[in-house]
PDB file of C-alpha atoms in Angstrom:
ATOM      1  CA  MET A 155      91.692  89.691 111.687  1.00 49.00           C
ATOM      2  CA  SER A 156      92.134  91.309 115.028  1.00 58.00           C
ATOM      3  CA  GLY A 157      89.308  92.278 117.324  1.00 62.00           C
ATOM      4  CA  PRO A 158      88.053  95.754 118.181  1.00 64.00           C
ATOM      5  CA  ARG A 159      90.489  98.347 119.456  1.00 76.00           C
ATOM      6  CA  LEU A 160      90.217 101.820 120.947  1.00 88.00           C
ATOM      7  CA  ARG A 161      91.308 104.385 118.327  1.00 92.00           C
ATOM      8  CA  SER A 162      91.481 108.166 118.253  1.00 92.00           C
ATOM      9  CA  LEU A 163      89.068 109.971 115.992  1.00 93.00           C
ATOM     10  CA  GLY A 164      90.637 113.374 116.565  1.00 92.00           C
ATOM     11  CA  VAL A 165      90.249 116.390 118.837  1.00 92.00           C
ATOM     12  CA  ASP A 166      87.073 118.435 119.087  1.00 92.00           C
ATOM     13  CA  PRO A 167      88.189 122.013 118.315  1.00 93.00           C
ATOM     14  CA  ALA A 168      85.442 123.471 120.492  1.00 96.00           C
ATOM     15  CA  THR A 169      86.320 121.558 123.672  1.00 96.00           C
ATOM     16  CA  GLY A 170      89.881 120.403 123.059  1.00 95.00           C
ATOM     17  CA  ARG A 171      88.836 116.870 124.066  1.00 96.00           C
ATOM     18  CA  GLU A 172      90.003 113.849 122.110  1.00 94.00           C
ATOM     19  CA  GLY A 173      87.352 111.469 120.850  1.00 94.00           C
ATOM     20  CA  PHE A 174      87.887 107.714 120.809  1.00 94.00           C
ATOM     21  CA  ALA A 175      85.935 104.822 119.316  1.00 93.00           C
ATOM     22  CA  ASP A 176      86.019 101.075 119.789  1.00 92.00           C
ATOM     23  CA  THR A 177      86.561 100.226 116.133  1.00 89.00           C
ATOM     24  CA  ARG A 178      86.203  97.008 114.184  1.00 86.00           C
ATOM     25  CA  PRO A 179      88.596  96.308 111.299  1.00 84.00           C
ATOM     26  CA  GLY A 180      87.103  97.391 108.023  1.00 85.00           C
ATOM     27  CA  GLY A 181      84.335  99.456 109.658  1.00 89.00           C
ATOM     28  CA  LEU A 182      83.421 103.067 109.079  1.00 93.00           C
ATOM     29  CA  LEU A 183      84.914 104.255 112.388  1.00 93.00           C
ATOM     30  CA  ASP A 184      88.078 102.290 111.690  1.00 91.00           C
ATOM     31  CA  ALA A 185      88.433 104.085 108.311  1.00 92.00           C
ATOM     32  CA  LEU A 186      87.821 107.424 110.056  1.00 94.00           C
ATOM     33  CA  ALA A 187      90.504 106.604 112.619  1.00 94.00           C
ATOM     34  CA  ASP A 188      92.916 105.561 109.844  1.00 94.00           C
ATOM     35  CA  THR A 189      92.359 108.891 108.111  1.00 94.00           C
ATOM     36  CA  HIS A 190      92.954 110.825 111.315  1.00 94.00           C
ATOM     37  CA  ALA A 191      96.127 108.832 112.087  1.00 94.00           C
ATOM     38  CA  LEU A 192      97.584 109.356 108.607  1.00 95.00           C
ATOM     39  CA  LYS A 193      96.827 113.095 108.633  1.00 95.00           C
ATOM     40  CA  ALA A 194      98.390 113.423 112.108  1.00 94.00           C
ATOM     41  CA  ALA A 195     101.489 111.505 110.938  1.00 96.00           C
ATOM     42  CA  ALA A 196     101.766 113.725 107.847  1.00 96.00           C
ATOM     43  CA  VAL A 197     101.661 116.876 110.016  1.00 95.00           C
ATOM     44  CA  LEU A 198     104.244 115.423 112.381  1.00 95.00           C
ATOM     45  CA  VAL A 199     106.570 114.584 109.472  1.00 95.00           C
ATOM     46  CA  THR A 200     106.187 118.173 108.194  1.00 96.00           C
ATOM     47  CA  VAL A 201     107.009 119.700 111.574  1.00 95.00           C
ATOM     48  CA  VAL A 202     109.982 117.423 112.254  1.00 95.00           C
ATOM     49  CA  GLY A 203     111.262 117.913 108.709  1.00 95.00           C
ATOM     50  CA  ALA A 204     111.140 121.708 109.136  1.00 95.00           C
ATOM     51  CA  VAL A 205     112.979 121.513 112.457  1.00 94.00           C
ATOM     52  CA  LEU A 206     115.671 119.236 110.945  1.00 94.00           C
ATOM     53  CA  GLU A 207     116.022 121.480 107.901  1.00 94.00           C
ATOM     54  CA  ALA A 208     116.540 124.540 110.063  1.00 94.00           C
ATOM     55  CA  GLY A 209     119.389 122.708 111.775  1.00 93.00           C
ATOM     56  CA  ARG A 210     119.248 124.723 114.960  1.00 93.00           C
ATOM     57  CA  ALA A 211     117.529 122.282 117.331  1.00 93.00           C
ATOM     58  CA  SER A 212     119.450 120.799 120.221  1.00 94.00           C
ATOM     59  CA  ASP A 213     119.718 117.055 120.765  1.00 95.00           C
ATOM     60  CA  ALA A 214     117.264 117.358 123.653  1.00 95.00           C
ATOM     61  CA  GLU A 215     114.718 119.173 121.488  1.00 93.00           C
ATOM     62  CA  LEU A 216     115.076 116.559 118.750  1.00 94.00           C
ATOM     63  CA  ALA A 217     114.742 113.767 121.331  1.00 96.00           C
ATOM     64  CA  ALA A 218     111.394 115.218 122.372  1.00 95.00           C
ATOM     65  CA  PHE A 219     110.012 114.176 118.955  1.00 95.00           C
ATOM     66  CA  VAL A 220     110.989 110.483 119.332  1.00 96.00           C
ATOM     67  CA  PRO A 221     107.912 109.281 121.335  1.00 95.00           C
ATOM     68  CA  ALA A 222     105.488 111.012 118.970  1.00 94.00           C
ATOM     69  CA  LEU A 223     107.332 109.709 115.898  1.00 95.00           C
ATOM     70  CA  CYS A 224     107.367 106.187 117.336  1.00 95.00           C
ATOM     71  CA  ALA A 225     103.641 106.294 118.117  1.00 93.00           C
ATOM     72  CA  ALA A 226     102.828 107.601 114.631  1.00 94.00           C
ATOM     73  CA  LEU A 227     104.979 104.940 113.013  1.00 94.00           C
ATOM     74  CA  GLU A 228     103.347 102.207 115.106  1.00 93.00           C
ATOM     75  CA  GLU A 229      99.863 103.440 114.101  1.00 92.00           C
ATOM     76  CA  CYS A 230     100.814 103.573 110.415  1.00 93.00           C
ATOM     77  CA  VAL A 231     102.271 100.069 110.515  1.00 92.00           C
ATOM     78  CA  GLY A 232      99.092  98.891 112.185  1.00 88.00           C
ATOM     79  CA  ILE A 233      97.014 100.427 109.440  1.00 88.00           C
ATOM     80  CA  MET A 234      99.159  98.875 106.695  1.00 88.00           C
ATOM     81  CA  SER A 235      99.124  95.419 108.241  1.00 86.00           C
ATOM     82  CA  ALA A 236      95.433  95.360 109.176  1.00 79.00           C
ATOM     83  CA  ASP A 237      94.301  93.882 105.860  1.00 61.00           C
ATOM     84  CA  VAL A 238      97.301  91.680 105.159  1.00 72.00           C
ATOM     85  CA  ASP A 239      96.812  87.985 105.869  1.00 47.00           C
ATOM     86  CA  GLY A 240      99.786  86.525 107.689  1.00 43.00           C
ATOM     87  CA  GLY A 241     101.319  89.972 108.124  1.00 44.00           C
ATOM     88  CA  VAL A 242     103.290  91.159 111.142  1.00 45.00           C
ATOM     89  CA  THR A 243     101.758  93.386 113.791  1.00 48.00           C
ATOM     90  CA  ALA A 244     103.487  96.454 115.185  1.00 49.00           C
ATOM     91  CA  GLU A 245     104.518  94.318 118.170  1.00 50.00           C
ATOM     92  CA  GLY A 246     106.420  91.950 115.805  1.00 50.00           C
ATOM     93  CA  SER A 247     104.142  88.941 116.188  1.00 49.00           C
ATOM     94  CA  PRO A 248     102.334  87.285 113.280  1.00 49.00           C
ATOM     95  CA  ALA A 249      98.930  88.831 112.589  1.00 48.00           C
ATOM     96  CA  ALA A 250      95.904  86.681 113.287  1.00 48.00           C
ATOM     97  CA  GLY A 251      94.268  85.262 110.178  1.00 45.00           C
ATOM     98  CA  PRO A 252      90.539  85.513 109.334  1.00 42.00           C
TER      99      PRO A 252
END
């Protein structure tokens, strides 16, 4: 298992500030961060899908989505590999065992 990591818990609608927590794998805050990351990725997929379906975006406009898509994919891969013994981390190195 990996050690604690700083994860986003979402944005406070009242202040617009993003909240972060130093989470531990399998903990309550880690589960909350996982939920937030998966919801954010789902919204991003919906937006990018709609843009692609419309077919009117320029290459530059489409390229603007790449960093956000890459970050969302990295977060989702991290979530999926967090509980897998001997899995591979988002960085491509073997995950640490228990």
